[in-house]
Short mmCIF file of C-alpha atoms in Angstrom, two decimals:
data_model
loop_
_atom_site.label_atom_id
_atom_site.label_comp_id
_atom_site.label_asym_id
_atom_site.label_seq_id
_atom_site.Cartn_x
_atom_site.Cartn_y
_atom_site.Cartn_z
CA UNK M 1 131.66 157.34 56.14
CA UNK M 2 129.05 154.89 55.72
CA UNK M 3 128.01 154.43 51.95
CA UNK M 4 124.32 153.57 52.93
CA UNK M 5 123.51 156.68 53.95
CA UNK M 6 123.80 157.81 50.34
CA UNK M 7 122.36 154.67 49.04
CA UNK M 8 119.58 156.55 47.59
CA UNK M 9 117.88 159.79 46.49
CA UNK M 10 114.91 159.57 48.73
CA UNK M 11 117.58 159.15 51.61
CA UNK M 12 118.62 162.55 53.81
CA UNK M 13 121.53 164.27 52.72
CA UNK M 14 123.25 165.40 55.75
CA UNK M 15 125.28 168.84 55.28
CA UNK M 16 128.21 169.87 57.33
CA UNK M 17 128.69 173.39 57.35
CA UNK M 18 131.61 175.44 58.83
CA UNK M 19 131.78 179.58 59.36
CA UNK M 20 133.81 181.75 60.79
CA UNK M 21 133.51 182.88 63.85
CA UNK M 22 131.93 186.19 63.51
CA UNK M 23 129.25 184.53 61.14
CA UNK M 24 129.51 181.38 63.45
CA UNK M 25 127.84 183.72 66.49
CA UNK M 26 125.23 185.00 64.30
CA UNK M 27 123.78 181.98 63.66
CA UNK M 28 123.73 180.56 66.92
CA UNK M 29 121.95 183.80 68.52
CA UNK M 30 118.82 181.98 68.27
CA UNK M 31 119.50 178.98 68.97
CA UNK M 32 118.36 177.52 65.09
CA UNK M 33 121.79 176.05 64.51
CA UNK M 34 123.09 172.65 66.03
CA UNK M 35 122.85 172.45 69.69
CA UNK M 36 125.74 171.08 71.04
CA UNK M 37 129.51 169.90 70.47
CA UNK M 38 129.76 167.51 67.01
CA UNK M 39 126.60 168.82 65.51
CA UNK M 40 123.24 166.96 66.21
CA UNK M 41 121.12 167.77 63.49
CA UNK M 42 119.08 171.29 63.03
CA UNK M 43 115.10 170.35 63.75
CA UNK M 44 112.93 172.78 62.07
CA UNK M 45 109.04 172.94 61.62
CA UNK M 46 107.70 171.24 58.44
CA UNK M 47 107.06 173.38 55.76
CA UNK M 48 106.50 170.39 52.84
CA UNK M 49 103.90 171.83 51.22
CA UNK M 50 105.15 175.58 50.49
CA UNK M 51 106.13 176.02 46.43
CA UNK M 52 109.23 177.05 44.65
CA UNK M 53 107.03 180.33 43.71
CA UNK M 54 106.29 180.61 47.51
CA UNK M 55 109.73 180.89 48.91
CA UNK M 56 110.53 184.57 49.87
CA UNK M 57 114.23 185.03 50.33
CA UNK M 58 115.85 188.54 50.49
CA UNK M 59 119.28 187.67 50.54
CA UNK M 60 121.90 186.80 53.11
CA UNK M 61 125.17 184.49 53.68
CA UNK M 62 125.00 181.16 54.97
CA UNK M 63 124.55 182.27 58.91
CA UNK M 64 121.34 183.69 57.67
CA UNK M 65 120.57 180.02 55.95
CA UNK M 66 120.82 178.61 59.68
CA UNK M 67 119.47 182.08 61.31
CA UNK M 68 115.62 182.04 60.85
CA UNK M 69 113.07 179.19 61.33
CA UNK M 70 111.50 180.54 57.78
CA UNK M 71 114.65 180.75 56.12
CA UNK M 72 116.56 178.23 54.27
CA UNK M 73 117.30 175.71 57.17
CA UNK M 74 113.33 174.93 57.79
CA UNK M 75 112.93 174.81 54.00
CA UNK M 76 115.55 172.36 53.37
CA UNK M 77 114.83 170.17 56.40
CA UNK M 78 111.53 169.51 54.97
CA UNK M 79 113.14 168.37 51.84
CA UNK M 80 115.63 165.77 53.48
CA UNK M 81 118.32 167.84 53.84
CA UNK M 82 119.80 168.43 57.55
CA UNK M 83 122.61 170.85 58.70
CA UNK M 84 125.15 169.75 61.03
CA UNK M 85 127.87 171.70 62.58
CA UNK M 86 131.55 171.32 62.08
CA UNK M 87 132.88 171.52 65.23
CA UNK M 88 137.35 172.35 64.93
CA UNK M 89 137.72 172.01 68.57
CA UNK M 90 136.35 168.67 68.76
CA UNK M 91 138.58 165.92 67.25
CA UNK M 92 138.10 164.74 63.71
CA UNK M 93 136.55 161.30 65.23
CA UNK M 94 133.70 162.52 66.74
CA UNK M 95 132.78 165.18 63.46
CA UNK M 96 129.27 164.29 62.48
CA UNK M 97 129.22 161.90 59.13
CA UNK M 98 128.36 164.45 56.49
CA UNK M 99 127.60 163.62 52.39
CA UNK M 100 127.69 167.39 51.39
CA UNK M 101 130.21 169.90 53.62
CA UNK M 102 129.49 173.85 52.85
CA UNK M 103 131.31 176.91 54.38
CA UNK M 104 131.88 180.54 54.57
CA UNK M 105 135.32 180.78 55.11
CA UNK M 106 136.79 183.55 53.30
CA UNK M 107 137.65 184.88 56.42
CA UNK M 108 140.24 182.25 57.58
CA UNK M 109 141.71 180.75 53.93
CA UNK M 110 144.60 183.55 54.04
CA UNK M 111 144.74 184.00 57.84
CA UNK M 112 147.32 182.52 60.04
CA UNK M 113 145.38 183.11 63.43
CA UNK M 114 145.46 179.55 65.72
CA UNK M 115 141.54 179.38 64.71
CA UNK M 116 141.49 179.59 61.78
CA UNK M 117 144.42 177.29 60.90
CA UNK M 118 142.26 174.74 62.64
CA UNK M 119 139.38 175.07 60.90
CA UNK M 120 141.32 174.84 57.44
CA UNK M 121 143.13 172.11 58.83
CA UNK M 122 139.62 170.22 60.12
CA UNK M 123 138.33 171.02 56.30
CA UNK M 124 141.36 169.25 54.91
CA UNK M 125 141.48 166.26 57.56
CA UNK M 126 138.12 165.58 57.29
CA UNK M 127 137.99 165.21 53.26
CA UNK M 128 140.79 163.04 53.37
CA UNK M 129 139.28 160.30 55.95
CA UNK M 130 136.02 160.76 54.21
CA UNK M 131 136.50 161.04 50.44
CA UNK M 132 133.13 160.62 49.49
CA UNK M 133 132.28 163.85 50.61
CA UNK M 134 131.87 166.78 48.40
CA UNK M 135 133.02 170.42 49.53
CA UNK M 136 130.70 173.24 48.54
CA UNK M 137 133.03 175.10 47.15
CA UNK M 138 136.86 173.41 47.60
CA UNK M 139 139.35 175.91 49.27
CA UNK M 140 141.85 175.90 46.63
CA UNK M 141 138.77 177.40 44.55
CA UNK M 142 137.72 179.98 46.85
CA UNK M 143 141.28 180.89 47.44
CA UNK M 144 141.34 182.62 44.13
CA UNK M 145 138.38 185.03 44.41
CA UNK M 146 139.48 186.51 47.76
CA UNK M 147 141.99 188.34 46.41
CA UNK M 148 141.13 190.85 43.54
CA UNK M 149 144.54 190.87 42.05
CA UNK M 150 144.33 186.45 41.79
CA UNK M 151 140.55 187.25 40.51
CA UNK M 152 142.21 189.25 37.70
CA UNK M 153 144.74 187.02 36.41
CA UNK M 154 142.46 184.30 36.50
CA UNK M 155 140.09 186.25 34.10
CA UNK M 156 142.80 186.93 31.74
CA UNK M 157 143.78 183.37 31.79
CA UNK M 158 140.05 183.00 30.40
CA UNK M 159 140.54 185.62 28.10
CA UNK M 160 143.65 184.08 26.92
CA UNK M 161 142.41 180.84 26.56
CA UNK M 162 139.35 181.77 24.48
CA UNK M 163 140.87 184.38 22.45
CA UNK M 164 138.18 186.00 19.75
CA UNK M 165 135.44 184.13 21.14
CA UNK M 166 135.98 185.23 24.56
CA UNK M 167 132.24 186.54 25.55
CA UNK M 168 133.71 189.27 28.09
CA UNK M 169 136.24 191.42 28.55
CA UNK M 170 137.48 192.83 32.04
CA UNK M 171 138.89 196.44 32.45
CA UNK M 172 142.03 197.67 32.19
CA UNK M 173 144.22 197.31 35.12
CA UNK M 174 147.31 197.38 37.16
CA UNK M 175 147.94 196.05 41.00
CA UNK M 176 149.47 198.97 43.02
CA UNK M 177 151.45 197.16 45.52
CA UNK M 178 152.52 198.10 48.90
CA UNK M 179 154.70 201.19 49.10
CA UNK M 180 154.30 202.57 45.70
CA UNK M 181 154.78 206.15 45.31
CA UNK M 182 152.42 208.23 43.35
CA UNK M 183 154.68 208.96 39.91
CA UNK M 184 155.70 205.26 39.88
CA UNK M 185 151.59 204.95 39.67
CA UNK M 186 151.60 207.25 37.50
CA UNK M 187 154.22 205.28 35.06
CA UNK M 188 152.26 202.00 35.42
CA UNK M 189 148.66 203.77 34.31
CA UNK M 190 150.42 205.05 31.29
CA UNK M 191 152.49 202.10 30.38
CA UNK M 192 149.03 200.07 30.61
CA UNK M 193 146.83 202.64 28.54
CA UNK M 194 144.62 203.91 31.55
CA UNK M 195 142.88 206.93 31.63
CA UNK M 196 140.79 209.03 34.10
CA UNK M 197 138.22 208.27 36.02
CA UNK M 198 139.86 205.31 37.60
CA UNK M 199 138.46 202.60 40.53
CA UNK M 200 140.46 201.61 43.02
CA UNK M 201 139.57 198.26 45.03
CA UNK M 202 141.39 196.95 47.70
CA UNK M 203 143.57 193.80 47.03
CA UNK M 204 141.52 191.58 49.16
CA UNK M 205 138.10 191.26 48.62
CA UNK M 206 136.68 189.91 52.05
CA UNK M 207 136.51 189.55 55.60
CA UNK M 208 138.25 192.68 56.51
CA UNK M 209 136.37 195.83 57.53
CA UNK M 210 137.92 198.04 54.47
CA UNK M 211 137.14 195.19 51.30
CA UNK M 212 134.01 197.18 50.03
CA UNK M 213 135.97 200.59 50.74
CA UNK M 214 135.74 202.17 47.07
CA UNK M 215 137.52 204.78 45.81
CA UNK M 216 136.98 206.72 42.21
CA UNK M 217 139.84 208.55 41.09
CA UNK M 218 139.23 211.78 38.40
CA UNK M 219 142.86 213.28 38.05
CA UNK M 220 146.52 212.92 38.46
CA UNK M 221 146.19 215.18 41.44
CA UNK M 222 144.21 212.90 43.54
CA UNK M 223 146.05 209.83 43.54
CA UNK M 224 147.55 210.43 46.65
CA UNK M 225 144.18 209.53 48.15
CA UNK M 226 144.92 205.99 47.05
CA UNK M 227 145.40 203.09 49.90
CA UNK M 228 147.46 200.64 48.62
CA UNK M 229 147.39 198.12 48.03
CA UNK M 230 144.73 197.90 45.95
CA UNK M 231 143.72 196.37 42.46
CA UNK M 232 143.48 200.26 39.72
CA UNK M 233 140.83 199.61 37.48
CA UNK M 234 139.55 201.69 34.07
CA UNK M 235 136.41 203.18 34.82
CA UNK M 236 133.30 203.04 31.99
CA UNK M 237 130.54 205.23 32.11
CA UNK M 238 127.94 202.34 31.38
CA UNK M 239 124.57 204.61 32.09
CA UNK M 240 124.49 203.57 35.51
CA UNK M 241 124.16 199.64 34.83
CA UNK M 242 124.98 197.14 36.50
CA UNK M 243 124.52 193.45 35.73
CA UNK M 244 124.05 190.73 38.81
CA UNK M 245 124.41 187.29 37.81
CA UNK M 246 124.37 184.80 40.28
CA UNK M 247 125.21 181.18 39.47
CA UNK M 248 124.06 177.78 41.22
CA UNK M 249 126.40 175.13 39.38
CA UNK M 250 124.59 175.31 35.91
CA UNK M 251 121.90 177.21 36.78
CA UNK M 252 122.49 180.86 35.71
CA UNK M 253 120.20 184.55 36.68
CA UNK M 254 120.57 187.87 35.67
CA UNK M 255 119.59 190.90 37.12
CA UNK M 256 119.76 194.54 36.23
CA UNK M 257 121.08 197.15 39.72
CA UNK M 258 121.65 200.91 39.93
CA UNK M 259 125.33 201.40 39.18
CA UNK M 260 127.93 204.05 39.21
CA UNK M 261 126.62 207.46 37.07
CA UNK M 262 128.25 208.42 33.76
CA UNK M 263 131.25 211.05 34.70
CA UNK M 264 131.53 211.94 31.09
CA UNK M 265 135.77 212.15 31.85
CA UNK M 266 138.34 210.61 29.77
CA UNK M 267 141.70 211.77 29.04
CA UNK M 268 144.54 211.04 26.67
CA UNK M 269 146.31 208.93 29.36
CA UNK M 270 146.55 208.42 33.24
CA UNK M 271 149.65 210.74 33.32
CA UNK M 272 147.55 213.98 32.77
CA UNK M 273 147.82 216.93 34.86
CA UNK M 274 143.80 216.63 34.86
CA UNK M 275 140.92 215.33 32.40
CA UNK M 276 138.51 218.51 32.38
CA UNK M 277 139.47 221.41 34.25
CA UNK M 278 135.87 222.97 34.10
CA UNK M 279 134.36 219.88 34.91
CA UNK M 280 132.74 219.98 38.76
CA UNK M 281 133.01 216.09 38.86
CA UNK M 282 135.43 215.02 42.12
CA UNK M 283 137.63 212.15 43.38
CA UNK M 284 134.91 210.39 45.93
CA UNK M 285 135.29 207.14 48.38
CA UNK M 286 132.14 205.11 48.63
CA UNK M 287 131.23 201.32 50.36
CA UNK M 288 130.10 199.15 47.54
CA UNK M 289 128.12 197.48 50.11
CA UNK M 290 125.69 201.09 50.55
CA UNK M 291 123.59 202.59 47.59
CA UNK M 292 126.33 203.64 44.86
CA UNK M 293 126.95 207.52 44.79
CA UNK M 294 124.91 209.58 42.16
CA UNK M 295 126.91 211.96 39.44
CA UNK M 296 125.42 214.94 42.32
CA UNK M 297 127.35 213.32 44.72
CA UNK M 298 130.29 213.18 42.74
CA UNK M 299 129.64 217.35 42.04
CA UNK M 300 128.93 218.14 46.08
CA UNK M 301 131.84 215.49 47.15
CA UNK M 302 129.84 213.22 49.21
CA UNK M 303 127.03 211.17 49.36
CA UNK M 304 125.35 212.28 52.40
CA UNK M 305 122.36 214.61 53.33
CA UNK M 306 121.96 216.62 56.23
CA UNK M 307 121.11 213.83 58.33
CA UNK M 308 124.36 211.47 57.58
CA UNK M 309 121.99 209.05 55.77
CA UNK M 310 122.55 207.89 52.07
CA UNK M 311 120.29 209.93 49.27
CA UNK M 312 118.67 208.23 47.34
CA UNK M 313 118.16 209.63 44.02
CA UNK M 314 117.51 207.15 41.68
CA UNK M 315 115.91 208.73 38.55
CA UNK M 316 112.51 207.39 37.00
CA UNK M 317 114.13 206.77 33.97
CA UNK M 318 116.53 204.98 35.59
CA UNK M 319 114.29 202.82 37.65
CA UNK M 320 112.38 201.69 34.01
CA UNK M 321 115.16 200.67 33.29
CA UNK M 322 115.95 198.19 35.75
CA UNK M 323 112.69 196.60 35.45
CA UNK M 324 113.62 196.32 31.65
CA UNK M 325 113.64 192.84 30.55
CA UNK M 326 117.36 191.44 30.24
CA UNK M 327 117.52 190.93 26.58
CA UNK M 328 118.43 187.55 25.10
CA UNK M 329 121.87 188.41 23.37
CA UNK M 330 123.01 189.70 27.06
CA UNK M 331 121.55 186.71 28.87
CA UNK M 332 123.71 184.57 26.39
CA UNK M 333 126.87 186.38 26.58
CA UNK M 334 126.13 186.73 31.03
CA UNK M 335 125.49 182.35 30.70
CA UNK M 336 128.38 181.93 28.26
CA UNK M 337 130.68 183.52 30.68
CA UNK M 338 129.62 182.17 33.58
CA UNK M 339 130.39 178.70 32.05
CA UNK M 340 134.20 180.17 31.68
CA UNK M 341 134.40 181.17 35.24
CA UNK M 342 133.12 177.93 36.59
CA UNK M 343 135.57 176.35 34.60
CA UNK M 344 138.51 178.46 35.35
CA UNK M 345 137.89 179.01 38.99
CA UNK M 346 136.42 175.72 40.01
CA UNK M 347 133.05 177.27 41.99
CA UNK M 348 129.52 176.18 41.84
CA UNK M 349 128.27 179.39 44.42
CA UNK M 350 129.43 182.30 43.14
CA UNK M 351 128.41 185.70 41.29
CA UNK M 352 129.84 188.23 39.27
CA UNK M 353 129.30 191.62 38.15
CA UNK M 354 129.05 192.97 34.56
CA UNK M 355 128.83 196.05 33.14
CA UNK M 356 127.81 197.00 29.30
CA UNK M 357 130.10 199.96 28.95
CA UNK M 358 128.95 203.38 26.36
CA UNK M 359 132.25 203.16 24.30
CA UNK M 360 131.95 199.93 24.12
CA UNK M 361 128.37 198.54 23.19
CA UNK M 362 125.68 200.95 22.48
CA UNK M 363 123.04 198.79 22.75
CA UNK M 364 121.88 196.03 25.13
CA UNK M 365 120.87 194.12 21.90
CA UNK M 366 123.39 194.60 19.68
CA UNK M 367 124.34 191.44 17.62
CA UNK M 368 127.37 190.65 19.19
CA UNK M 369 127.38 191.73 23.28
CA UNK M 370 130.50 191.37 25.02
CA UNK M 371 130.31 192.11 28.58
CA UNK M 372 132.82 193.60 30.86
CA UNK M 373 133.36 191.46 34.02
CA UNK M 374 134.30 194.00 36.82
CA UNK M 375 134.03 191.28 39.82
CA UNK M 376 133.51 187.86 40.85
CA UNK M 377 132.72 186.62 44.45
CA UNK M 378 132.06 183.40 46.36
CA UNK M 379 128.50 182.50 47.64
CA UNK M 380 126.90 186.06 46.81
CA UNK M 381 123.70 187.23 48.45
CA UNK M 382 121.65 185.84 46.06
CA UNK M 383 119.44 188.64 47.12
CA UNK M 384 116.84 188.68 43.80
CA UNK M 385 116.71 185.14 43.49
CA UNK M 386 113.19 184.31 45.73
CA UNK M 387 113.26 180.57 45.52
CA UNK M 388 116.86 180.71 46.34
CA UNK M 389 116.29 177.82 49.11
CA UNK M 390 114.63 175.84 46.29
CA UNK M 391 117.28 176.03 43.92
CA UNK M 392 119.87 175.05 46.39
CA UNK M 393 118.24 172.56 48.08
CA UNK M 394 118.16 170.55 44.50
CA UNK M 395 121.61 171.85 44.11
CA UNK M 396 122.65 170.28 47.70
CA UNK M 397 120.48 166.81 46.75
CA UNK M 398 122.66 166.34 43.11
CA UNK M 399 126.06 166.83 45.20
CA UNK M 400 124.89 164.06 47.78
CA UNK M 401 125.20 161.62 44.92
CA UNK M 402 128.50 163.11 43.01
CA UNK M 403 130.97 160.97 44.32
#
């Protein structure tokens, strides 16, 4: 790669970005994306003069970056940063010359398909004959946040590391592997100290149709509606709460979502018959992607109305709460482990969830908050975060120059 074209900060910083194919299609439907084999550089309509504060992004993946003409591409372009496509059926010679490379390929890391072995393998070649370019986030990285159960260990490996002043937990859990029978569940729950309600997620975390397929588990009886394999986690009433944070390399923000309701369950140990046998509450599947299910849904046994379409019953006091400020000791605790994840996991894009749970910390404020980290993913949505194209198009520019 030619040096010069990274001479400077006022030069372009040229980024190469690779998708799967799915994701690959949607952005090209328009035609916003490189035209052409080897990537010739996205042209978009100035927008120079348009303000962090002005920026109006409602979330997306990367395709949706390279999508729209008022999206992320146009606003970057203006700010001398170009896309160019990474192109695996073209040979590594004729690639475009790229400072910054980003991707969306959880889809292809773990799979052995003829695709997208090439496209990992085009990753790899390309970062060895060009060193001097950074990858947005490296593979090895996002390799460990695909899969729930590698997600886990890693955040123990945190929690080990950090001991006492750890600033989150994560629930407790076991991995139900492939052809477990229910009593040798059963044995594991116990011998781990879980108790009803339970979540079940499965194993891999993207780019399959069933990685948002949900299921909460309120007795014994019902674990047979388990599909394994899947990561069992303790479930915490946590007044339907749940914290977003969403991280751009040092740059941390917090956001308070409807969550899961309070099931008001908890038994002895996972190896009860049942937790409350005059309690209406039932074993329900949901799509974490969809509004989450409300406690009524939990009492009827679904989430739909008469129509097939998703209630929405989110209660005022509920909604004042969301628009509740996110108080400083949580902010602290939600930055303080977000510096631990970067760490461990080696990401710049990612998010996680966090949860304050009842029987854990009363209060929002209390002096010492210690979250409970239910999730972390690569490159989230960054849906509440407006001036999303802002931040990363800084983010982007400080990469061009990291090497």
């Amino acid at each position: 790669m030619d040096d010069s074209n990274s001479a400077n900060q006022s030069s372009t910083c040229v980024v190469g970005y690779a998708l799967n194919a799915k994701k690959l299609r949607k952005s090209s439907h328009d035609g916003t994306t490189s035209s052409g084999k080897g990537g010739e550089p996205h042209k978009t309509e100035s927008v120079e003069n348009r303000k962090p504060s002005e920026y109006n992004w409602k979330g997306g993946g990367l395709s949706d970056i390279l999508e729209s003409s008022l999206s992320l591409s146009s606003n970057l372009v203006s700010d001398s940063v170009t896309f160019v496509q990474l192109d695996y059926e073209i040979p590594l010679t004729a690639q475009p010359k790229c400072d910054v490379i980003i991707h969306k390929l959880t889809e292809d890391i773990d799979n052995n398909s003829k695709e997208s072995v090439a496209k990992i393998n085009l990753i790899e070649a390309y970062l060895k004959e060009f060193p001097r370019t950074v990858i947005v986030d490296p593979l090895s990285c996002v390799r460990k946040v695909i899969s729930r159960a590698r997600t886990c260990e890693h955040l123990s490996n945190i929690q080990r590391r950090l001991g006492k002043n750890c600033s989150f937990t994560q629930p407790a859990y076991i991995i139900a592997e492939e052809g477990v029978g229910t009593q040798e569940m059963v044995n594991q729950l116990a011998e781990k100290g879980l108790s009803y309600p339970l979540i079940c997620k499965p194993i891999q975390a993207c780019g399959t149709p069933h990685s948002h397929n949900m299921m909460v588990i309120v007795s014994k009886e019902d674990l047979h509606l388990v599909t394994v394999p899947c990561v069992v986690q303790q479930y915490h009433d946590h007044d339907e709460g749940l914290y977003k944070v969403y991280v751009i390399d040092q740059d941390v923000m917090v956001f308070r979502r409807q969550s899961l309701p309070n099931l008001h369950l908890r038994s002895s140990h996972a190896g009860a018959a049942s937790n409350a046998p005059s309690s209406p509450v039932r074993s329900l599947p949901f799509d974490s992607r969809k509004n989450y299910p409300t406690y009524s849904d939990f009492v009827s046994g679904g989430p739909e109305g008469p129509s097939g379409e998703r209630k929405d019953e989110t209660a005022p006091s509920s909604s004042a709460k969301l628009e509740a400020p996110i108080p400083p000791e949580l902010f602290d605790a939600c930055q303080r482990t977000a510096t631990a994840i970067r760490e461990e996991f080696g990401l710049s894009l990612f998010g996680f969830d966090a949860i304050l749970p009842n029987d854990r910390c009363p209060s929002p404020s209390a002096v010492a908050v210690k979250i409970v980290v239910i999730d972390v993913n690569y490159f989230p949505s960054y849906k509440e975060v407006s001036d999303f194209p802002f931040r990363l198009k800084n983010f982007l520019r400080s990469q061009m120059h990291a090497k």
